[in-house]
PDB file of C-alpha atoms in Angstrom:
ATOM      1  CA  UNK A   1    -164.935-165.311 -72.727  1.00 60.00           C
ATOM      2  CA  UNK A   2    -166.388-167.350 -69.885  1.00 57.00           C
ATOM      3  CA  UNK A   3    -169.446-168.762 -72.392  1.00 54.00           C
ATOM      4  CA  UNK A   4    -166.301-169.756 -74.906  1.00 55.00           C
ATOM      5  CA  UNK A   5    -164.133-171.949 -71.969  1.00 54.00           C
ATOM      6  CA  UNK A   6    -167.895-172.979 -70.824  1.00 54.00           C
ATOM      7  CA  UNK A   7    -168.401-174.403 -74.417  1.00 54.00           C
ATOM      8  CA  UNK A   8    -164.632-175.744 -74.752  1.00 54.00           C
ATOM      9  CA  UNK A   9    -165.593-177.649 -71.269  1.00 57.00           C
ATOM     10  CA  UNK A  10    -168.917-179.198 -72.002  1.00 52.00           C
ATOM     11  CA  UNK A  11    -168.797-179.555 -76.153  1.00 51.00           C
ATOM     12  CA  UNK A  12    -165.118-179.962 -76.998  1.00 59.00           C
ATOM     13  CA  UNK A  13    -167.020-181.965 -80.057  1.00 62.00           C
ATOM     14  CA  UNK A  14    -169.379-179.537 -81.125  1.00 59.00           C
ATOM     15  CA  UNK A  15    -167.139-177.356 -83.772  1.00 69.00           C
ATOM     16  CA  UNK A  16    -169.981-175.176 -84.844  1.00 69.00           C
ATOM     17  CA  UNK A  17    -170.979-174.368 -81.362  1.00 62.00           C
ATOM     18  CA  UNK A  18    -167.628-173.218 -80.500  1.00 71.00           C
ATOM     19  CA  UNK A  19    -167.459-171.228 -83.677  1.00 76.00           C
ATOM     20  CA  UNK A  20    -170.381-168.794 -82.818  1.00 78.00           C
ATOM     21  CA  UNK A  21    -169.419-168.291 -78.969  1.00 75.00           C
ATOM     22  CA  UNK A  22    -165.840-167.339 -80.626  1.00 80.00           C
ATOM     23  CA  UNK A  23    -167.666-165.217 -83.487  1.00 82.00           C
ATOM     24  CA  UNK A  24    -169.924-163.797 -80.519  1.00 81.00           C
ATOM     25  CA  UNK A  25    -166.558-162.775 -78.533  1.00 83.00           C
ATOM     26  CA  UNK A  26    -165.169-161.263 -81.644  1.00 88.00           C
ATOM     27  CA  UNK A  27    -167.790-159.255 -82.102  1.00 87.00           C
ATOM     28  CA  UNK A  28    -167.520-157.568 -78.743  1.00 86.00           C
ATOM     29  CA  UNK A  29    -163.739-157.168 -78.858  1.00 90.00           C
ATOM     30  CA  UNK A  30    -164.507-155.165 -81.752  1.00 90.00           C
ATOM     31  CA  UNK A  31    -167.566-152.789 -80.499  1.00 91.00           C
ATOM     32  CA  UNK A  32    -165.332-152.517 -77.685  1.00 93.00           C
ATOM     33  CA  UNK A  33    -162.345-150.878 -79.820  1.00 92.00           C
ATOM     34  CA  UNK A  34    -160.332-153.908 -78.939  1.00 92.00           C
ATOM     35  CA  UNK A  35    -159.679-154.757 -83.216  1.00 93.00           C
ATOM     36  CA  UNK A  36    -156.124-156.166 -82.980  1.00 92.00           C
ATOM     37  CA  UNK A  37    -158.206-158.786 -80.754  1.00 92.00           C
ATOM     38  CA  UNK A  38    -161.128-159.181 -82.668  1.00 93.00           C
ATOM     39  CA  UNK A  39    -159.014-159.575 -85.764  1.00 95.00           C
ATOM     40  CA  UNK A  40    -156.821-162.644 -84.457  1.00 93.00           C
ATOM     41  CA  UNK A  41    -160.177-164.259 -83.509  1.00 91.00           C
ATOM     42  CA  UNK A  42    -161.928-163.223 -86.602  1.00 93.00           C
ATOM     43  CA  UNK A  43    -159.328-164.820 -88.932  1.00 95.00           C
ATOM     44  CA  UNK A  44    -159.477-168.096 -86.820  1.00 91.00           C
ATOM     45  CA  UNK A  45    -163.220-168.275 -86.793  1.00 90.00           C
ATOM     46  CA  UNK A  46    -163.086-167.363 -90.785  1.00 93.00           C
ATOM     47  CA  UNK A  47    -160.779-170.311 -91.370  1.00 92.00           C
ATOM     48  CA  UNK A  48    -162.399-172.571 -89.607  1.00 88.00           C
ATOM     49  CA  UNK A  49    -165.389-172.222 -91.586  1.00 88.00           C
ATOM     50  CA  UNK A  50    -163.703-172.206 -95.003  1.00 91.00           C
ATOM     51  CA  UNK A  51    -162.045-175.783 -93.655  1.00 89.00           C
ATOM     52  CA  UNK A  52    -165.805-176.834 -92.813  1.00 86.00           C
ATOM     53  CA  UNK A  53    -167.017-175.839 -95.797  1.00 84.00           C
ATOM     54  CA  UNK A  54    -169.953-173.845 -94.239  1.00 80.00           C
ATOM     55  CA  UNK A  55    -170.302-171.323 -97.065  1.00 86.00           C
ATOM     56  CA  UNK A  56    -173.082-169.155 -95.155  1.00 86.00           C
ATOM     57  CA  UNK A  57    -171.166-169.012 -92.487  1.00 87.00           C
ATOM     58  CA  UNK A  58    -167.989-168.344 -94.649  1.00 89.00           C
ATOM     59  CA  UNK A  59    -169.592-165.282 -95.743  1.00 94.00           C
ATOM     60  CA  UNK A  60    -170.717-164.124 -92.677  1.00 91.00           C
ATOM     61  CA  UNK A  61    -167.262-164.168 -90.698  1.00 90.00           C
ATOM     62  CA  UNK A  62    -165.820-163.028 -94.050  1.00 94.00           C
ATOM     63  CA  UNK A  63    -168.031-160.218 -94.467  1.00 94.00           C
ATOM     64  CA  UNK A  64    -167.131-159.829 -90.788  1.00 90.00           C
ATOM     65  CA  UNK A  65    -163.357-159.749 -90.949  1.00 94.00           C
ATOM     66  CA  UNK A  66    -163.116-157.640 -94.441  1.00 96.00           C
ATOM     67  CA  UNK A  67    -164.578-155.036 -91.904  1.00 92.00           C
ATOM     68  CA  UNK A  68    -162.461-154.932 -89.349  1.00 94.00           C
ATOM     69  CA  UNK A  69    -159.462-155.779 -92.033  1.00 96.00           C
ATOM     70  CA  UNK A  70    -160.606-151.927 -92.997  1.00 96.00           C
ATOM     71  CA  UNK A  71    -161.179-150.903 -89.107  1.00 94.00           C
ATOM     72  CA  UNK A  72    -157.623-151.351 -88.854  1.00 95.00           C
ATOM     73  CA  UNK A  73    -156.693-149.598 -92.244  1.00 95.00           C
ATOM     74  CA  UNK A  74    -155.483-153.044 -94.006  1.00 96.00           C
ATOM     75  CA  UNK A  75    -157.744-151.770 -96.819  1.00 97.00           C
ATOM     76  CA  UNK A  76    -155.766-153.967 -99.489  1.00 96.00           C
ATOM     77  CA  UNK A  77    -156.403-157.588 -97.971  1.00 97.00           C
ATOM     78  CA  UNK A  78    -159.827-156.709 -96.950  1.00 97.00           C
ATOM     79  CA  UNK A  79    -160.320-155.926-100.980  1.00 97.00           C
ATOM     80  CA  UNK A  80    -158.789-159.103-101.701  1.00 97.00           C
ATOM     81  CA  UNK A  81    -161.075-161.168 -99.236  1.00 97.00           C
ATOM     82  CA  UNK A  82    -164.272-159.550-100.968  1.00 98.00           C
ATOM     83  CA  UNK A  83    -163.007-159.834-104.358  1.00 96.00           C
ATOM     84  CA  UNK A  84    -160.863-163.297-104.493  1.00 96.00           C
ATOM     85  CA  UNK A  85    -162.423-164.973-101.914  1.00 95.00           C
ATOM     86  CA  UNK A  86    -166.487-164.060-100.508  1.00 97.00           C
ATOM     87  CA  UNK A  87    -168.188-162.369-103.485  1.00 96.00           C
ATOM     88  CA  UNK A  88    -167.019-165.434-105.940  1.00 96.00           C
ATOM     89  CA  UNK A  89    -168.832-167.899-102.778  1.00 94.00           C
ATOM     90  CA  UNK A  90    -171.750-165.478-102.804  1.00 95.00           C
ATOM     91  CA  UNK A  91    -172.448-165.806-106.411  1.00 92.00           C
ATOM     92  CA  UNK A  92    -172.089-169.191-106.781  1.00 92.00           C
ATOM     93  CA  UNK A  93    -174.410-169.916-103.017  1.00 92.00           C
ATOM     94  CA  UNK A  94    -176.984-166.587-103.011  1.00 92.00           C
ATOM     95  CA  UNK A  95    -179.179-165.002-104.848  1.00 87.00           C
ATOM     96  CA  UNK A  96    -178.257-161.141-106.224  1.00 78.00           C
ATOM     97  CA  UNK A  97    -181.227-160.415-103.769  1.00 87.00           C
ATOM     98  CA  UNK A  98    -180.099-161.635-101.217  1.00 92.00           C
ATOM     99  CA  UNK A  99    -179.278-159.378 -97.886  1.00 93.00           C
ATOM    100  CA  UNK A 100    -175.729-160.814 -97.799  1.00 94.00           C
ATOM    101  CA  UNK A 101    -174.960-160.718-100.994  1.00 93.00           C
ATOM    102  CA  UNK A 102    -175.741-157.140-101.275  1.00 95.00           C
ATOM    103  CA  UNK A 103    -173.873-156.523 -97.749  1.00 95.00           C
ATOM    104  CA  UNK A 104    -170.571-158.012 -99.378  1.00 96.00           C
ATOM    105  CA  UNK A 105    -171.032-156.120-102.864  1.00 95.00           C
ATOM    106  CA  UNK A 106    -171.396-152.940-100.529  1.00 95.00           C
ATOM    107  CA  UNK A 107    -168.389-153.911 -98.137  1.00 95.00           C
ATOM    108  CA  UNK A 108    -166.494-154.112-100.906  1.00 97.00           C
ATOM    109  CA  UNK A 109    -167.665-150.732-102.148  1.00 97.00           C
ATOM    110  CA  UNK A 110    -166.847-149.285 -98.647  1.00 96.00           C
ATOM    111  CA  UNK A 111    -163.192-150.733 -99.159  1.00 97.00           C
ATOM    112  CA  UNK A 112    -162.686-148.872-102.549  1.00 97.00           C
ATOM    113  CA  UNK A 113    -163.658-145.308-101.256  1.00 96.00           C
ATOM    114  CA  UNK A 114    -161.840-145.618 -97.965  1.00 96.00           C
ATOM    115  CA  UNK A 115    -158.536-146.466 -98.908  1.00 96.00           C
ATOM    116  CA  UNK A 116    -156.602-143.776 -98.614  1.00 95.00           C
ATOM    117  CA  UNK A 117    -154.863-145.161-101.965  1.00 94.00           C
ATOM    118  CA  UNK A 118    -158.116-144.825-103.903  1.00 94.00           C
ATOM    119  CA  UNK A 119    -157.654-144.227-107.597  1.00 95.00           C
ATOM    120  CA  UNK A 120    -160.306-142.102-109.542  1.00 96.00           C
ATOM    121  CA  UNK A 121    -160.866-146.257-111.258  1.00 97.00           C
ATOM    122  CA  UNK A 122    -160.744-147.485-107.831  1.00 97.00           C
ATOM    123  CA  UNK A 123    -163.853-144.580-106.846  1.00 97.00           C
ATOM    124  CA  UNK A 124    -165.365-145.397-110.810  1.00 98.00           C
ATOM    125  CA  UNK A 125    -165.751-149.010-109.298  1.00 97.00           C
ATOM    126  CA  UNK A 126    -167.363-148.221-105.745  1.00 98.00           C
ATOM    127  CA  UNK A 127    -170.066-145.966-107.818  1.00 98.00           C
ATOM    128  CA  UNK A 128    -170.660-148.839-110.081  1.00 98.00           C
ATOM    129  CA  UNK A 129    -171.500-151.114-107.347  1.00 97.00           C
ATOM    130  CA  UNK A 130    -173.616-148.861-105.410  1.00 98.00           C
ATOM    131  CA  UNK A 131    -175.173-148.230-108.827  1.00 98.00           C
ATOM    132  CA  UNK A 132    -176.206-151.820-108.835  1.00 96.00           C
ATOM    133  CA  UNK A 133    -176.730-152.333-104.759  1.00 96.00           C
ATOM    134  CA  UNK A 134    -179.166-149.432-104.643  1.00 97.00           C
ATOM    135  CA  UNK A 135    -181.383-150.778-107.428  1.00 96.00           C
ATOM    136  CA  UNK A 136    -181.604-153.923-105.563  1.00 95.00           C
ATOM    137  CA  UNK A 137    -182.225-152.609-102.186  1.00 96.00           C
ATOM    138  CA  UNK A 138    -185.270-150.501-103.332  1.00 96.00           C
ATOM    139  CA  UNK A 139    -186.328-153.223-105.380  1.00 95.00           C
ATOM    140  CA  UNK A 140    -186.169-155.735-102.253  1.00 95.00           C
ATOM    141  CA  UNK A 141    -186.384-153.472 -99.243  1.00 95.00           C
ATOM    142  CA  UNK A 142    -187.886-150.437-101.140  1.00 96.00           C
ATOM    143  CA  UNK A 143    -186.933-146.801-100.647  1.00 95.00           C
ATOM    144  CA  UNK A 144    -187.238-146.077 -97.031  1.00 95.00           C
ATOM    145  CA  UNK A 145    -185.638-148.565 -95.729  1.00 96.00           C
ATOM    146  CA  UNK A 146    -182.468-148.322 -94.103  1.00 96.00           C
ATOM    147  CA  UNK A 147    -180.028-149.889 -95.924  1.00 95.00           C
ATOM    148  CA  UNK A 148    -181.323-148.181 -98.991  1.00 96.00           C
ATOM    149  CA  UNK A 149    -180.693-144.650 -97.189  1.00 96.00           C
ATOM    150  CA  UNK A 150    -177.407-145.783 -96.400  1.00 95.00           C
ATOM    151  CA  UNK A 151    -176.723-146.809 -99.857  1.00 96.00           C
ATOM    152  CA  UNK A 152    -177.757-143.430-101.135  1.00 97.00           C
ATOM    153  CA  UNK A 153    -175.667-141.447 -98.842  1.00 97.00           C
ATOM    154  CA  UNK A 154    -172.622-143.535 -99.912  1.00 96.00           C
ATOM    155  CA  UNK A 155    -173.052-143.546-103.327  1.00 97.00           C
ATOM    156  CA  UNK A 156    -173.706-139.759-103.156  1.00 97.00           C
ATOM    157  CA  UNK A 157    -170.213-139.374-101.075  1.00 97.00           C
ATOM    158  CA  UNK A 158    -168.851-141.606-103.971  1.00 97.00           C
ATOM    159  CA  UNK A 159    -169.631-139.055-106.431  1.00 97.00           C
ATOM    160  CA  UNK A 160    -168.601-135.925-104.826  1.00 97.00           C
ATOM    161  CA  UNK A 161    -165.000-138.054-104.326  1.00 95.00           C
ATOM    162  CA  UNK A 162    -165.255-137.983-108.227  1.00 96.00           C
ATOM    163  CA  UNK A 163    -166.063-134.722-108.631  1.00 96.00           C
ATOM    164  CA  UNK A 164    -163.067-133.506-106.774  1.00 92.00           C
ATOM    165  CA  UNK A 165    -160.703-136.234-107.119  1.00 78.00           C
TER     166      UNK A 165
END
């Protein structure tokens, strides 16, 4: 908080500076459970960028608000962010490769399995894009990396949602 007002002080001008101490502060309010918080700052910081028209920075305070949109169980909107908003930005501005754009494919993914209003569609959708993340992390990372391990275990709890659901 004090680097924020330090940067209000000295570089009232300086939009994009003030936009990563904020992002910075959000990001502790959330690792420190404080989500209500980090939300109200996330959604400010997020629309911010969108009015600046700094898509890489869109996507990353997108990417970082459809995560704490789920944190706080507001599954719905943080499928409509990915879906509406960030992975139509990230197709037009990244490559399929990219670390970001697999991030939001996989956030998106996440959003599908964990809401607690998950159809067996909803669960058909999350394996499909795991399906298509995993291939690209082994391809660009390769197999032990991991973010490839990570897509493996969810794409395995995927499928034993389906088998039981």
């Amino acid at each position: 908080e004090a680097n924020l007002a330090l940067r209000r002080r000295y570089w009232p001008h300086d939009e994009e500076n003030i936009l990563a101490a904020q992002s910075s502060l959000a990001s502790c309010l959330y690792d420190l459970g404080r989500f209500d918080e980090a939300l109200v700052l996330q959604r400010e910081v997020y629309a911010k960028n969108v009015a600046l028209g700094a898509e890489e920075d869109r996507l990353l305070t997108g990417g970082n608000l459809s995560s704490t949109l789920m944190r706080v169980g507001r599954f719905a909107e943080a499928k409509t962010l990915l879906r509406d908003e960030l992975l139509p930005t990230a197709r037009r501005s990244l490559k399929p490769g990219d670390r970001l754009f697999m991030d939001l494919d996989e956030w998106l993914a996440h959003a599908l399995r964990r809401d607690p209003d998950a159809t067996r569609d909803d669960l058909r959708e999350a394996e499909t894009i795991l399906q298509g993340v995993l291939q690209l992390r082994r391809r660009v990372f390769g197999p032990a990396h991991p973010t490839t391990a990570w897509c493996e275990k969810e794409l395995a709890v995927v499928r034993d949602l389906l088998a039981s659901h």
